[in-house]
Amino acid sequence: MSTHADTHEHDDHGHHHKETFVTKYIFSQDHKMIAKQYLITGTIMGVIGVLMSLMFRMQIAWPEEPNVLFEALLGKWAPDGVMDADIYLALVTIHGTIMVFFVLTAGLSGTFSNLLIPLQIGARDMASGFLNMVSYWLFFLSSVIMVISLFVEAGPAAAGWTIYPPLSALPMAQGGSGMGMTLWLVSMAIFIASSLLGSLNYIVTVINLRTKGMSMTRLPLTIWAFFVTAIIGVVSFPVLLSAALLLIMDRSFGTSFFLSDIFIQGEVLHYQGGSPVLFEHLFWFLGHPEVYIVILPAMGLVSEIMASNSRKPIFGYRAMIMSILAIAFLSTIVWGHHMFVSGMNPFLGSVFTFTTLLIAIPSAVKAFNWITTIWKGNLQMNPAMLFSIGFVSTFITGGLTGIILGDSALDINVHDTYFVVAHFHLVMGISALYGMFAGIYHWFPKMFGRMLNKKLGYIHFWVTAICAYGVFFPMHFIGMAGLPRRYYTNSNFPLFDDLADVNVIITIFALIGGVFQLVYLYNFFASIFTGEKTVQNPWRSTTLEWTAPVKHIHGNWEGEIPHVYRWSYDYSKPGHDEDFVPQNVPLKEGEEELQH
């Protein structure tokens, strides 16, 4: 193995060809630059997604009232500043799509898998730099197509982010079922190709390119999370691709995979024999693992940050690995809990209830282990640590409501109400965003060689945390009162008049929280150029990425790749002068390696 490492090193550093601007910053094959490209593209998409959510929140809070912002941004879709009903559903559709796929999947897997996998396992780069570059540019292309779909004359896709037929399968069903829907499907097909290329690259890199001494049980939990996430992606994303391709055939080639006995204005269409419920099965077979494709990388980042900022070894390292594997397996057999009201056989419903409640066990193991890790630790309360603790908070509060939604008998009462919106935004949306923010605050010095402003980070965390609960906590109650989701206005239903004030409060919190993300954006982009320069290991962490020089070089380390002699979490170990021992420091005579 050492011979292989030596030749690899010679190959990389024997030929220092001059990189041009294009090969360094645009068509780069360096995993660190590709991670930055993913992060900045995901950030831009995030701004679009959040802006949409603020617009439809204002519509729900003050329906039928003229709004200058609507007139400016929506044009013909907001005559005299009043939002058109069709565009409301389109905004909800594209917001969900952008946030789930283009922000959380790319911002977490795309950014941090690329940045950390080679650095933390001791590799020069990904297994295939070229495939890595292709993966990013396919992601960029799919993002561009999704944004272009907003400007189609008949309107963007408007069938909810789950794009259920028949709205998504009949181009004539409504304005948003036409060209906008076609572009949505093309964009997602390209996005899935990007995800699959990236995932295969991550898996091969972790299996084949670990440095000498880096056994699987010495890997940081971040790498375990990215590795298992990539496996889930390879298993489940092709199923969504098949659903999208069959939907395109129904739309354009007259097939009937998802359509049967359709009437439009009294006219009988020629479709027969298909089933829209088949589409639901295909969609949710990806859709539920997708929740964990988003949340598992965040869990890995939070585990790493908590151990580092508690100055303690992570509690229950092997139990954490087992729970990641259990979550990965169980996540692929619970998709039916999204379909309890689809006419599912009650026995099948009870099976999905059982597997859904079972997934709470490995999730609880992780939550208890994080709490035990910070218990009596020497806590460093920097912004990354605060966001990590915020992640555990929202993951637990959001997860508790999942027990209600995972039970087929209880779910029927709150299905498709704001209770569901509150649940998945807390457990997946906000938790994943907190994990992403924690990762950015922690690894920003590694990415850009500078530090983020800590005071602005504190402002960002506290306002975001208060506003996130201010938005999603009251939604549980309006959901239990029966308020349906995705309705353009609730003013036609006297039953919901008492809930109008709660919607106004939710919207005010959303607007304040949305505006304060500008503090983060300013901090991020200003610090790239003017932030305080970092030292090599600013957080005094043990993992290998902090042994690489601050100045980025293609190949990560000058000279020999560091060898690994111990596990990833030797913090506050007796017998050492410092409260951290990097993985590349050999064991002292008589010192035992910890294995938790």
PDB file of N, CA and C in Angstrom, residues 145 149 157 168 171 176-188 248 251-252:
ATOM      1  N   ILE A 145     -32.407  24.997 -15.384  1.00  0.00           N
ATOM      2  CA  ILE A 145     -33.684  24.622 -16.031  1.00  0.00           C
ATOM      3  C   ILE A 145     -34.848  24.855 -15.074  1.00  0.00           C
ATOM      4  N   SER A 149     -37.967  27.476 -15.719  1.00  0.00           N
ATOM      5  CA  SER A 149     -39.377  27.071 -15.729  1.00  0.00           C
ATOM      6  C   SER A 149     -40.276  28.109 -15.053  1.00  0.00           C
ATOM      7  N   ALA A 157     -44.455  24.619 -13.000  1.00  0.00           N
ATOM      8  CA  ALA A 157     -45.154  23.411 -12.534  1.00  0.00           C
ATOM      9  C   ALA A 157     -46.001  23.726 -11.306  1.00  0.00           C
ATOM     10  N   SER A 168     -50.175  16.435 -12.954  1.00  0.00           N
ATOM     11  CA  SER A 168     -48.858  16.462 -13.595  1.00  0.00           C
ATOM     12  C   SER A 168     -48.834  15.660 -14.894  1.00  0.00           C
ATOM     13  N   PRO A 171     -51.232  17.558 -19.737  1.00  0.00           N
ATOM     14  CA  PRO A 171     -50.772  18.918 -20.045  1.00  0.00           C
ATOM     15  C   PRO A 171     -51.903  19.935 -20.092  1.00  0.00           C
ATOM     16  N   GLY A 176     -50.205  25.341 -15.134  1.00  0.00           N
ATOM     17  CA  GLY A 176     -48.957  24.794 -14.616  1.00  0.00           C
ATOM     18  C   GLY A 176     -48.709  23.341 -14.973  1.00  0.00           C
ATOM     19  N   SER A 177     -49.625  22.729 -15.746  1.00  0.00           N
ATOM     20  CA  SER A 177     -49.415  21.342 -16.181  1.00  0.00           C
ATOM     21  C   SER A 177     -48.762  21.280 -17.556  1.00  0.00           C
ATOM     22  N   GLY A 178     -48.516  22.436 -18.161  1.00  0.00           N
ATOM     23  CA  GLY A 178     -47.976  22.466 -19.521  1.00  0.00           C
ATOM     24  C   GLY A 178     -46.458  22.438 -19.554  1.00  0.00           C
ATOM     25  N   MET A 179     -45.877  23.421 -20.253  1.00  0.00           N
ATOM     26  CA  MET A 179     -44.421  23.460 -20.444  1.00  0.00           C
ATOM     27  C   MET A 179     -43.664  23.527 -19.116  1.00  0.00           C
ATOM     28  N   GLY A 180     -44.231  24.236 -18.137  1.00  0.00           N
ATOM     29  CA  GLY A 180     -43.570  24.335 -16.826  1.00  0.00           C
ATOM     30  C   GLY A 180     -43.357  22.963 -16.209  1.00  0.00           C
ATOM     31  N   MET A 181     -44.358  22.094 -16.341  1.00  0.00           N
ATOM     32  CA  MET A 181     -44.260  20.744 -15.789  1.00  0.00           C
ATOM     33  C   MET A 181     -43.219  19.922 -16.539  1.00  0.00           C
ATOM     34  N   THR A 182     -43.181  20.082 -17.866  1.00  0.00           N
ATOM     35  CA  THR A 182     -42.194  19.357 -18.677  1.00  0.00           C
ATOM     36  C   THR A 182     -40.775  19.747 -18.249  1.00  0.00           C
ATOM     37  N   LEU A 183     -40.547  21.061 -18.073  1.00  0.00           N
ATOM     38  CA  LEU A 183     -39.220  21.526 -17.640  1.00  0.00           C
ATOM     39  C   LEU A 183     -38.884  20.994 -16.256  1.00  0.00           C
ATOM     40  N   TRP A 184     -39.889  20.915 -15.370  1.00  0.00           N
ATOM     41  CA  TRP A 184     -39.666  20.349 -14.025  1.00  0.00           C
ATOM     42  C   TRP A 184     -39.138  18.917 -14.142  1.00  0.00           C
ATOM     43  N   LEU A 185     -39.793  18.124 -15.006  1.00  0.00           N
ATOM     44  CA  LEU A 185     -39.403  16.723 -15.152  1.00  0.00           C
ATOM     45  C   LEU A 185     -38.007  16.591 -15.763  1.00  0.00           C
ATOM     46  N   VAL A 186     -37.707  17.422 -16.762  1.00  0.00           N
ATOM     47  CA  VAL A 186     -36.369  17.387 -17.388  1.00  0.00           C
ATOM     48  C   VAL A 186     -35.312  17.767 -16.355  1.00  0.00           C
ATOM     49  N   SER A 187     -35.594  18.834 -15.589  1.00  0.00           N
ATOM     50  CA  SER A 187     -34.662  19.291 -14.556  1.00  0.00           C
ATOM     51  C   SER A 187     -34.390  18.183 -13.548  1.00  0.00           C
ATOM     52  N   MET A 188     -35.451  17.509 -13.091  1.00  0.00           N
ATOM     53  CA  MET A 188     -35.270  16.466 -12.079  1.00  0.00           C
ATOM     54  C   MET A 188     -34.527  15.259 -12.638  1.00  0.00           C
ATOM     55  N   ILE A 248     -43.441  11.318 -18.233  1.00  0.00           N
ATOM     56  CA  ILE A 248     -43.191  11.975 -19.523  1.00  0.00           C
ATOM     57  C   ILE A 248     -43.896  11.198 -20.641  1.00  0.00           C
ATOM     58  N   ARG A 251     -47.525  11.940 -20.592  1.00  0.00           N
ATOM     59  CA  ARG A 251     -47.796  13.314 -21.034  1.00  0.00           C
ATOM     60  C   ARG A 251     -47.646  13.454 -22.549  1.00  0.00           C
ATOM     61  N   SER A 252     -46.638  12.767 -23.110  1.00  0.00           N
ATOM     62  CA  SER A 252     -46.272  13.065 -24.502  1.00  0.00           C
ATOM     63  C   SER A 252     -46.527  11.941 -25.497  1.00  0.00           C
TER      64      SER A 252
END
